[in-house]
Backbone as CSV, one residue per row, in Angstrom:
resi,resn,N_x,N_y,N_z,CA_x,CA_y,CA_z,C_x,C_y,C_z
1,UNK,-23.737,-14.413,10.685,-22.733,-12.886,9.918,-23.755,-11.889,10.522
2,UNK,-22.861,-10.623,11.509,-23.807,-10.181,11.794,-24.995,-9.342,11.676
3,UNK,-25.676,-8.316,11.675,-26.763,-7.388,10.450,-25.924,-6.054,11.564
4,UNK,-26.704,-5.207,9.792,-26.466,-3.389,9.864,-25.526,-3.181,10.446
5,UNK,-26.489,-3.495,12.142,-26.611,-2.552,13.697,-25.969,-2.998,13.601
6,UNK,-25.902,-4.503,14.066,-24.417,-4.661,14.911,-23.345,-4.485,14.279
7,UNK,-23.115,-4.656,12.896,-21.484,-4.518,12.358,-21.508,-2.887,12.418
8,UNK,-22.679,-2.240,13.117,-22.104,-0.090,13.322,-21.739,0.278,15.148
9,UNK,-22.434,-0.671,15.597,-22.753,-0.334,16.348,-21.232,-1.232,17.671
10,UNK,-20.830,-2.710,16.550,-18.620,-2.569,17.216,-18.076,-1.895,16.457
11,UNK,-17.578,-1.266,15.309,-17.267,-0.262,13.946,-17.556,1.157,15.410
12,UNK,-18.271,1.317,15.675,-18.985,2.194,16.527,-18.187,3.260,18.226
13,UNK,-18.066,1.270,18.582,-17.395,1.540,19.818,-15.556,1.999,19.897
14,UNK,-15.256,0.893,19.045,-14.111,1.793,18.808,-13.275,3.352,17.851
15,UNK,-13.973,2.804,16.992,-13.657,4.876,15.849,-14.180,5.519,16.271
16,UNK,-13.661,6.307,17.398,-13.917,8.022,17.802,-13.876,9.168,17.249
17,UNK,-14.423,9.711,16.814,-12.959,10.939,17.189,-11.435,11.212,17.405
18,UNK,-11.152,10.493,18.763,-10.376,11.283,19.076,-9.613,9.438,19.896
19,UNK,-8.086,10.046,19.345,-7.464,8.833,19.701,-6.717,9.574,21.355
20,UNK,-6.552,8.167,21.997,-5.603,7.720,22.978,-4.381,6.536,23.278
21,UNK,-3.422,7.704,22.654,-2.002,6.614,23.233,-1.654,6.730,24.567
22,UNK,-1.634,6.656,25.271,-1.111,6.297,26.517,-0.071,8.276,27.288
23,UNK,-0.119,7.736,28.668,0.778,8.748,29.149,1.791,8.670,29.176
24,UNK,2.224,7.570,28.584,4.238,7.124,28.920,4.545,7.017,27.523
25,UNK,5.463,6.588,27.069,5.867,6.860,25.633,5.601,6.145,25.280
26,UNK,4.965,6.169,23.891,4.274,5.180,23.491,5.062,3.697,22.492
27,UNK,4.854,3.294,22.525,5.455,1.498,22.501,4.267,1.076,21.539
28,UNK,4.121,0.847,19.995,2.779,0.122,19.194,3.651,-1.528,19.469
29,UNK,2.548,-1.942,19.195,2.495,-3.479,18.492,3.610,-3.912,18.491
30,UNK,3.936,-5.307,19.002,5.246,-6.193,18.643,5.915,-5.994,17.402
31,UNK,4.653,-6.454,16.231,4.673,-7.423,14.567,4.594,-6.284,14.274
32,UNK,4.668,-4.533,14.546,5.419,-3.906,13.154,6.544,-4.710,13.008
33,UNK,7.216,-4.881,13.450,8.617,-4.890,13.927,9.028,-6.176,12.244
34,UNK,7.751,-7.192,12.453,7.973,-7.487,11.085,7.354,-7.323,9.982
35,UNK,7.502,-6.177,10.014,7.040,-5.626,9.177,8.485,-3.979,8.020
36,UNK,8.953,-3.986,9.738,9.173,-2.940,10.042,10.723,-2.604,10.177
37,UNK,12.071,-2.687,9.530,12.652,-2.312,9.854,13.780,-1.062,11.556
38,UNK,14.555,-1.688,12.005,15.408,-0.893,13.316,15.286,0.612,12.287
39,UNK,15.820,0.137,10.943,15.824,2.352,10.643,14.757,2.738,9.604
40,UNK,13.334,1.922,10.117,12.256,2.171,9.875,11.780,2.063,8.605
41,UNK,12.245,1.601,7.907,11.900,1.210,6.652,11.748,-0.239,5.951
42,UNK,10.656,-0.791,5.544,9.845,-1.279,5.083,10.702,-3.116,5.147
43,UNK,10.111,-3.833,5.867,10.924,-5.216,5.863,10.018,-6.097,5.027
44,UNK,11.279,-7.559,4.158,10.426,-8.357,3.443,9.368,-8.735,3.551
45,UNK,7.875,-8.636,3.663,7.218,-9.956,4.220,6.142,-9.713,3.015
46,UNK,5.417,-11.424,3.238,5.236,-11.670,2.255,3.271,-12.327,2.389
47,UNK,3.062,-12.179,0.817,1.653,-12.844,0.768,1.036,-12.331,0.039
48,UNK,-0.363,-12.798,0.498,-2.016,-13.267,-0.050,-3.029,-12.375,-0.055
49,UNK,-3.992,-10.890,-0.334,-4.548,-10.893,-0.397,-5.312,-10.550,-1.041
50,UNK,-6.934,-10.443,-0.339,-8.851,-9.505,-1.460,-8.377,-7.883,-1.074
51,UNK,-8.200,-7.199,-2.616,-8.325,-5.900,-1.891,-9.004,-5.880,-2.748
52,UNK,-9.405,-4.008,-2.817,-10.632,-3.329,-3.604,-9.448,-2.473,-3.813
53,UNK,-8.569,-2.142,-5.316,-7.945,-1.078,-5.377,-9.174,-0.078,-5.763
54,UNK,-8.539,1.895,-5.060,-9.137,3.070,-4.977,-9.031,3.819,-6.166
55,UNK,-9.309,4.556,-6.636,-9.908,5.594,-7.710,-8.445,6.884,-6.645
56,UNK,-8.137,6.894,-8.613,-7.315,8.585,-7.905,-7.468,9.792,-7.398
57,UNK,-8.083,9.876,-7.183,-8.886,11.629,-6.870,-9.239,10.274,-5.216
58,UNK,-9.837,10.107,-4.709,-9.987,9.091,-4.025,-8.258,9.027,-2.752
59,UNK,-7.890,8.469,-2.972,-5.348,8.498,-3.665,-4.856,9.794,-3.330
60,UNK,-5.559,10.964,-3.507,-4.712,11.979,-3.797,-5.308,12.719,-2.246
61,UNK,-7.020,12.513,-2.124,-7.451,13.225,-0.552,-6.363,12.272,0.697
62,UNK,-6.958,10.575,-0.009,-5.656,10.261,1.461,-4.158,11.156,1.932
63,UNK,-3.253,10.746,0.214,-2.089,11.536,0.565,-2.375,13.193,1.501
64,UNK,-2.967,13.551,0.623,-2.927,14.875,1.355,-3.065,14.880,2.716
65,UNK,-4.368,13.759,3.447,-4.476,13.997,4.795,-2.888,13.490,5.830
66,UNK,-2.364,12.162,5.373,-0.737,11.441,5.060,0.202,13.070,5.372
67,UNK,-0.058,13.903,4.638,0.813,15.280,4.045,1.044,16.031,5.513
68,UNK,-0.661,16.210,5.502,-0.471,17.630,7.346,-0.289,16.611,8.177
69,UNK,-0.964,14.939,7.894,-0.135,13.832,10.132,1.370,14.867,9.520
70,UNK,1.650,14.662,8.942,3.835,14.337,8.513,4.439,15.668,8.401
71,UNK,3.418,16.219,7.521,4.243,17.750,9.334,4.430,18.419,9.522
72,UNK,3.383,17.577,11.233,3.564,18.003,12.196,4.718,17.256,12.907
73,UNK,4.249,15.451,12.700,4.820,14.670,13.659,5.342,13.112,13.366
74,UNK,6.246,13.932,12.248,7.086,12.330,11.323,7.128,11.294,12.342
75,UNK,8.575,12.000,12.800,9.079,11.005,14.010,7.922,10.490,14.029
76,UNK,6.807,9.615,13.591,5.193,8.959,14.507,5.664,7.730,14.060
77,UNK,6.899,8.257,12.793,5.891,6.885,11.981,6.995,5.704,10.876
78,UNK,7.597,5.061,10.333,7.938,5.130,9.799,8.096,5.281,8.286
79,UNK,8.380,4.479,7.130,8.631,5.138,5.904,7.241,5.116,5.770
80,UNK,7.156,6.331,4.751,5.546,6.120,4.715,5.471,6.198,3.033
81,UNK,3.781,5.283,3.187,3.584,4.477,2.199,3.714,5.125,0.334
82,UNK,3.629,3.971,-0.575,3.343,4.812,-0.986,1.843,5.122,-1.395
83,UNK,1.646,6.118,-1.986,0.151,6.589,-2.374,-0.511,5.081,-3.305
84,UNK,-0.186,4.738,-4.065,-0.611,4.237,-4.850,-1.279,2.765,-4.553
85,UNK,0.194,2.509,-3.603,-0.672,1.638,-2.767,-1.631,1.509,-2.003
86,UNK,-2.808,2.414,-1.216,-3.984,2.659,-1.342,-5.027,1.733,-1.169
87,UNK,-5.313,1.374,-0.101,-6.373,-0.238,-0.698,-7.766,-0.155,0.460
88,UNK,-8.319,-0.304,0.658,-9.107,-1.420,1.676,-9.316,-2.917,0.855
89,UNK,-8.909,-3.638,2.831,-9.331,-5.174,2.426,-10.269,-5.519,2.046
90,UNK,-10.400,-6.721,1.703,-11.989,-7.164,0.697,-12.070,-8.676,2.283
91,UNK,-10.275,-8.898,1.745,-10.017,-9.776,2.482,-9.067,-10.656,3.236
92,UNK,-8.172,-9.724,4.475,-6.995,-11.187,4.340,-6.916,-12.484,4.463
93,UNK,-5.733,-13.107,4.234,-5.465,-15.153,3.711,-4.637,-14.998,4.545
94,UNK,-2.459,-15.070,3.520,-1.306,-15.823,4.064,-0.363,-14.463,4.263
95,UNK,0.646,-14.708,5.653,1.023,-14.074,5.396,2.010,-14.352,6.316
96,UNK,3.667,-14.091,6.229,3.974,-14.881,6.769,5.940,-13.372,6.518
97,UNK,6.461,-13.396,6.821,8.562,-12.828,7.050,9.278,-13.425,6.432
98,UNK,8.116,-15.074,6.447,10.239,-16.041,5.593,8.391,-16.888,4.929
99,UNK,9.037,-16.534,3.691,8.088,-16.979,1.840,7.945,-18.489,2.215
100,UNK,9.848,-19.532,2.401,8.946,-20.862,2.603,7.897,-21.117,3.282
101,UNK,7.328,-20.696,4.663,6.715,-20.789,5.162,5.891,-20.788,4.574
102,UNK,4.767,-20.084,3.978,3.672,-20.007,3.342,3.386,-20.125,1.933
103,UNK,4.314,-20.416,1.276,4.778,-20.573,-0.215,3.360,-21.951,-0.856
104,UNK,4.043,-22.503,-0.236,2.407,-24.122,-0.094,0.994,-23.379,-0.248
105,UNK,1.037,-23.011,1.363,-0.507,-22.270,1.238,-0.984,-21.240,0.414
106,UNK,0.523,-20.687,-0.204,0.329,-18.980,-1.308,-0.235,-19.791,-2.540
107,UNK,-0.455,-20.827,-2.544,-0.137,-21.788,-4.347,-2.070,-21.732,-3.999
108,UNK,-1.690,-22.471,-3.503,-3.681,-22.816,-2.756,-3.971,-21.820,-2.387
109,UNK,-4.003,-20.244,-2.267,-4.977,-19.937,-2.019,-4.610,-19.065,-3.229
110,UNK,-3.801,-19.671,-4.859,-4.013,-18.646,-5.231,-5.954,-19.938,-6.376
111,UNK,-5.514,-20.902,-6.436,-6.465,-22.141,-6.836,-7.188,-21.336,-6.773
112,UNK,-8.128,-21.554,-5.758,-9.068,-20.993,-4.770,-9.754,-19.920,-5.287
113,UNK,-9.169,-19.162,-5.446,-10.261,-17.512,-5.346,-10.140,-17.701,-7.550
114,UNK,-8.806,-18.713,-7.692,-9.219,-18.579,-9.292,-10.790,-18.711,-9.440
115,UNK,-11.314,-19.928,-8.450,-12.942,-20.381,-8.147,-13.080,-19.716,-8.050
116,UNK,-13.075,-18.557,-7.192,-14.539,-17.611,-6.209,-14.610,-16.326,-7.033
117,UNK,-13.260,-16.945,-8.550,-13.438,-15.082,-9.353,-14.692,-15.365,-10.411
118,UNK,-14.997,-16.580,-10.060,-16.236,-17.280,-11.009,-17.344,-17.375,-10.713
119,UNK,-17.273,-17.077,-9.695,-19.292,-15.992,-9.051,-19.279,-14.592,-8.998
120,UNK,-18.455,-13.981,-8.886,-18.413,-12.491,-9.071,-18.663,-11.630,-9.533
121,UNK,-20.135,-11.945,-9.427,-20.826,-10.346,-10.652,-20.487,-9.192,-10.758
122,UNK,-19.898,-8.262,-11.834,-19.620,-6.441,-11.715,-20.562,-6.024,-11.036
123,UNK,-20.483,-4.691,-10.209,-21.584,-4.627,-9.099,-20.034,-3.472,-8.799
124,UNK,-21.265,-2.237,-7.611,-20.375,-1.380,-7.297,-21.056,-1.130,-5.882
125,UNK,-20.235,-0.202,-4.645,-20.694,-0.559,-3.509,-20.426,0.239,-3.331
126,UNK,-21.447,1.792,-2.138,-20.866,3.023,-1.568,-21.229,2.062,-0.299
127,UNK,-19.694,3.133,-0.052,-18.325,3.297,1.482,-18.987,4.765,1.816
128,UNK,-18.761,4.845,3.244,-17.966,6.101,3.457,-16.742,6.212,4.799
129,UNK,-15.798,7.163,4.369,-15.022,7.080,5.945,-15.890,7.554,7.070
130,UNK,-15.520,7.145,8.257,-15.710,6.974,8.899,-14.653,7.981,10.105
131,UNK,-13.998,8.130,10.277,-13.433,8.429,11.521,-11.278,8.057,11.602
132,UNK,-10.159,8.732,11.232,-9.130,7.682,11.827,-9.081,7.434,13.199
133,UNK,-8.093,6.268,12.816,-7.871,5.928,14.849,-6.879,4.990,14.591
134,UNK,-6.817,4.921,15.605,-5.740,3.881,16.042,-5.581,2.515,15.878
135,UNK,-5.499,1.525,15.100,-5.325,0.102,14.869,-4.490,-0.370,16.217
136,UNK,-5.253,-1.339,16.423,-4.270,-1.828,17.652,-3.087,-1.351,17.955
137,UNK,-3.372,-0.541,17.675,-0.969,0.482,17.789,-0.379,-0.316,17.031
138,UNK,-0.575,-0.998,15.438,-0.233,-0.858,14.419,0.021,-0.252,13.892
139,UNK,-0.920,0.764,12.614,-0.951,2.626,12.087,-2.227,2.729,12.523
140,UNK,-2.592,3.867,11.836,-3.510,4.763,11.047,-3.890,4.931,10.105
141,UNK,-5.388,4.227,10.622,-6.739,4.143,9.689,-7.477,4.566,9.161
142,UNK,-8.206,4.836,8.501,-9.740,5.768,8.456,-10.336,4.409,7.725
143,UNK,-11.332,4.682,8.965,-12.011,3.891,8.437,-13.283,4.003,7.997
144,UNK,-13.935,2.248,7.075,-15.604,2.799,5.895,-15.521,2.407,6.941
145,UNK,-17.754,2.619,6.179,-18.936,1.794,6.444,-20.111,1.477,4.989
146,UNK,-20.366,0.839,4.867,-21.337,0.568,3.813,-21.989,1.738,4.466
147,UNK,-23.544,3.053,3.229,-23.972,3.306,3.613,-25.448,2.908,3.955
148,UNK,-25.154,2.321,3.486,-26.973,1.477,3.632,-27.086,0.188,3.749
149,UNK,-27.607,-1.035,4.010,-27.941,-2.162,5.410,-27.814,-3.452,3.618
150,UNK,-28.704,-2.381,1.857,-28.402,-3.059,1.232,-26.821,-2.979,0.970
151,UNK,-25.711,-2.030,1.049,-24.851,-1.939,0.116,-23.523,-3.015,1.210
152,UNK,-24.303,-2.972,2.615,-23.457,-3.889,3.100,-23.658,-5.131,2.746
153,UNK,-24.904,-5.561,2.042,-25.328,-6.804,2.716,-23.845,-7.825,1.165
154,UNK,-23.953,-6.525,0.919,-23.604,-6.723,-0.710,-22.291,-6.683,-0.641
155,UNK,-21.577,-6.786,0.375,-19.939,-6.143,1.397,-19.507,-7.679,1.887
156,UNK,-21.149,-8.024,2.675,-20.183,-8.636,2.773,-20.512,-10.438,2.767
157,UNK,-21.146,-10.070,1.296,-21.074,-12.244,0.849,-19.970,-11.992,-0.423
158,UNK,-19.160,-10.468,-0.666,-18.386,-10.987,-1.031,-17.380,-11.245,-0.333
159,UNK,-17.451,-10.381,0.794,-16.457,-11.083,2.051,-16.419,-13.113,2.241
160,UNK,-17.745,-13.075,2.613,-17.779,-14.422,2.768,-17.373,-15.855,2.179
161,UNK,-17.313,-15.588,0.522,-17.430,-15.767,-0.066,-15.188,-16.995,-0.232
162,UNK,-15.132,-15.827,0.377,-13.096,-15.955,0.589,-13.056,-16.501,1.586
163,UNK,-14.285,-17.019,2.794,-14.150,-17.764,4.197,-13.359,-19.460,3.778
164,UNK,-13.898,-19.705,2.068,-13.882,-21.269,1.256,-12.116,-20.699,1.213
165,UNK,-11.532,-19.522,1.053,-9.846,-20.111,0.520,-9.493,-19.995,2.520
166,UNK,-9.565,-18.623,3.163,-9.019,-19.106,4.550,-10.534,-18.250,5.480
167,UNK,-10.910,-19.546,6.331,-11.655,-18.532,7.356,-10.762,-17.554,8.169
168,UNK,-11.116,-16.853,8.904,-10.069,-15.831,9.610,-11.129,-15.753,10.926
169,UNK,-10.526,-16.108,11.639,-10.588,-15.360,13.328,-11.424,-14.060,13.619
170,UNK,-11.572,-13.178,13.250,-12.441,-11.867,13.683,-12.735,-11.162,12.861
171,UNK,-13.771,-10.714,13.268,-14.597,-9.600,11.783,-13.846,-9.219,10.927
172,UNK,-14.773,-8.476,9.439,-14.010,-7.135,9.140,-14.610,-6.576,9.178
173,UNK,-13.652,-5.165,9.860,-12.940,-3.678,10.493,-13.286,-3.541,8.382
174,UNK,-13.958,-2.747,8.272,-13.424,-2.147,6.159,-12.112,-0.387,6.510
175,UNK,-11.181,-0.718,6.401,-10.240,0.292,6.528,-9.402,0.879,5.603
176,UNK,-8.954,1.666,5.661,-7.701,2.298,4.404,-6.521,2.161,5.633
177,UNK,-5.575,1.314,5.178,-3.806,2.081,5.961,-3.978,3.184,5.954
178,UNK,-3.506,3.775,6.261,-2.291,5.128,6.245,-0.516,5.645,6.232
179,UNK,-0.555,4.890,7.827,0.266,4.425,8.202,0.988,3.963,9.457
180,UNK,1.894,3.312,8.743,2.616,2.533,10.092,3.368,2.857,10.788
181,UNK,3.223,2.537,12.519,4.154,3.642,12.530,5.146,3.174,13.444
182,UNK,6.607,3.974,14.417,7.959,4.212,14.152,7.999,2.707,15.305
183,UNK,8.441,2.100,14.407,9.494,0.693,14.942,10.115,1.230,15.659
184,UNK,10.176,2.689,17.066,10.984,2.048,18.098,9.812,3.173,18.825
185,UNK,8.387,3.227,18.073,7.783,3.882,19.183,8.196,5.977,19.303
186,UNK,7.521,7.052,20.302,7.719,8.486,20.081,7.230,8.288,22.014
187,UNK,7.707,9.704,21.551,7.559,10.473,22.426,5.812,10.545,23.497
188,UNK,5.448,10.972,24.075,4.415,10.715,24.884,4.140,12.769,24.497
189,UNK,4.683,13.585,24.218,5.497,15.299,23.327,4.781,14.494,21.828
190,UNK,4.642,13.516,21.192,4.741,13.979,20.004,2.516,13.253,20.664
191,UNK,2.716,11.796,20.515,1.431,11.652,20.414,0.631,12.566,21.249
192,UNK,0.998,13.774,21.919,-0.138,14.050,22.459,-0.408,15.050,21.368
193,UNK,0.460,15.123,20.527,0.989,16.251,19.231,-0.244,15.725,18.234
194,UNK,0.233,14.195,18.610,-0.388,13.446,17.054,-2.605,13.254,17.477
195,UNK,-3.041,13.442,18.386,-3.532,12.615,18.813,-4.657,14.245,18.777
196,UNK,-3.354,14.950,18.585,-4.642,16.416,18.605,-5.053,16.696,17.404
197,UNK,-3.656,16.717,16.139,-3.947,15.948,14.512,-5.005,15.716,14.128
198,UNK,-4.901,14.155,14.737,-5.819,12.996,14.431,-7.372,13.686,15.120
199,UNK,-8.053,14.696,16.086,-9.147,15.209,16.645,-9.410,16.183,15.608
200,UNK,-8.228,17.024,15.281,-8.391,17.838,14.466,-9.560,18.098,12.786
201,UNK,-8.201,15.760,12.039,-8.483,16.024,11.001,-10.313,15.253,11.440
202,UNK,-10.729,14.760,12.189,-11.953,14.315,12.396,-13.442,15.227,12.552
203,UNK,-13.021,15.774,13.214,-13.849,17.305,13.573,-14.389,17.904,12.035
204,UNK,-13.414,18.230,10.868,-14.238,18.707,10.145,-14.665,17.850,9.651
205,UNK,-14.864,18.613,8.564,-16.483,18.120,8.090,-15.768,17.503,6.465
206,UNK,-14.674,16.520,6.995,-13.762,16.005,5.864,-14.370,14.253,5.192
207,UNK,-16.236,13.904,5.718,-16.001,12.916,4.729,-15.557,12.526,3.409
208,UNK,-15.374,11.305,3.050,-14.722,11.002,1.755,-16.088,9.267,0.932
209,UNK,-16.472,9.926,0.504,-16.652,9.420,-0.138,-16.922,7.979,-0.764
210,UNK,-16.720,6.570,-1.276,-16.271,5.960,-2.089,-16.572,4.858,-2.347
211,UNK,-16.911,4.211,-3.881,-17.502,3.526,-4.389,-16.752,2.426,-5.177
212,UNK,-16.710,1.922,-4.200,-16.135,0.591,-4.880,-16.257,-0.778,-5.929
213,UNK,-15.708,-0.543,-6.311,-15.960,-1.618,-7.899,-15.503,-3.285,-7.995
214,UNK,-16.331,-3.811,-8.572,-15.613,-4.942,-8.206,-14.321,-5.262,-9.230
215,UNK,-14.691,-4.187,-10.205,-13.584,-4.415,-11.162,-12.451,-3.746,-11.308
216,UNK,-12.452,-3.715,-9.631,-10.916,-2.677,-9.047,-11.276,-4.265,-8.087
217,UNK,-12.084,-5.680,-7.685,-11.747,-6.381,-6.960,-10.280,-7.385,-7.181
218,UNK,-8.597,-7.625,-6.706,-7.976,-8.230,-7.604,-7.788,-8.429,-5.740
219,UNK,-6.887,-10.033,-6.673,-6.409,-11.582,-5.700,-4.943,-10.121,-5.816
220,UNK,-4.180,-10.536,-4.318,-2.954,-9.927,-4.608,-2.240,-10.596,-4.089
221,UNK,-0.570,-10.349,-3.716,0.567,-10.810,-3.503,1.580,-10.038,-3.464
222,UNK,1.454,-9.911,-1.757,3.086,-8.213,-1.814,4.016,-9.454,-0.567
223,UNK,4.879,-8.126,-1.024,6.335,-9.020,-0.236,6.465,-7.408,0.031
224,UNK,6.840,-7.084,0.680,5.986,-5.647,2.325,5.025,-4.592,1.468
225,UNK,4.767,-4.107,3.111,3.867,-3.918,3.075,3.249,-1.875,1.707
226,UNK,4.809,-2.394,1.269,4.399,-0.995,0.543,5.092,-2.177,-1.662
227,UNK,4.810,-3.103,-1.008,4.752,-3.663,-2.534,4.004,-4.054,-2.669
228,UNK,2.616,-4.626,-3.728,1.926,-5.435,-3.549,1.527,-5.327,-5.099
229,UNK,1.237,-7.051,-5.898,0.857,-6.743,-6.456,-0.149,-7.463,-7.501
230,UNK,-0.932,-7.072,-8.264,-2.101,-7.713,-8.894,-1.315,-8.955,-9.337
231,UNK,-2.244,-10.225,-9.588,-1.982,-11.180,-9.392,-2.929,-11.231,-10.895
232,UNK,-5.128,-10.889,-10.208,-5.854,-11.049,-11.494,-7.162,-10.403,-10.515
233,UNK,-8.369,-9.788,-11.675,-8.963,-9.100,-11.567,-9.829,-10.169,-10.566
234,UNK,-10.851,-9.894,-9.808,-11.429,-10.845,-8.725,-12.872,-10.774,-10.348
235,UNK,-12.956,-9.906,-10.919,-13.778,-10.271,-11.403,-13.989,-9.894,-13.058
236,UNK,-13.259,-10.058,-13.362,-12.042,-9.742,-14.850,-11.743,-12.183,-15.562
237,UNK,-12.210,-12.618,-14.367,-11.009,-13.935,-15.086,-12.902,-14.703,-15.904
238,UNK,-13.634,-14.267,-16.325,-14.991,-15.458,-17.190,-15.228,-14.884,-18.490
């Protein structure tokens, strides 16, 4: 497991107050097309995940941020995410544009997750927002980090429980997805505008404090990036 310092060093290496989207027409990650159709609506996309639902006040703050960005450069993004879907993923599990490809895996994941829920005690984890940043040319996200080493250890102890469901090949980067990019990309002019808006937002005193609560930690399934279904609470099955 990364130490708290190693974790901070890693996210600080790419979560910066400014983003750079290149000097040419911006073409996003090809994986966007798995989730977004040619009309920039969300495609059917299936899977399961373990996420922290956020409180209403935090969702309202995030919605205002997205509103301010879209007011200037809506052409950079696909269909807007419904604010109620804003969440922080604790652990990715399975996903596919074809449900049949993962149906058996989803069934077994759920059974494993039920057993893990028996190990989870009620607790809260204090987090702070860092910067809005470009997540692998797929989406615009808000980075988060635990406020200190104790909070970090609580978060990671939870995270590693779900390695018993599916071990991932990449480390946890806590974040909240704000918007997915336009499937067709966008012009250099729009990229510059978006960079400037993100810079302005990041230099403002806009730090958000978030308290993650295991009572709001859910095993979810989804049928698109705008349609998540709570299957059960990870702290509510005892």
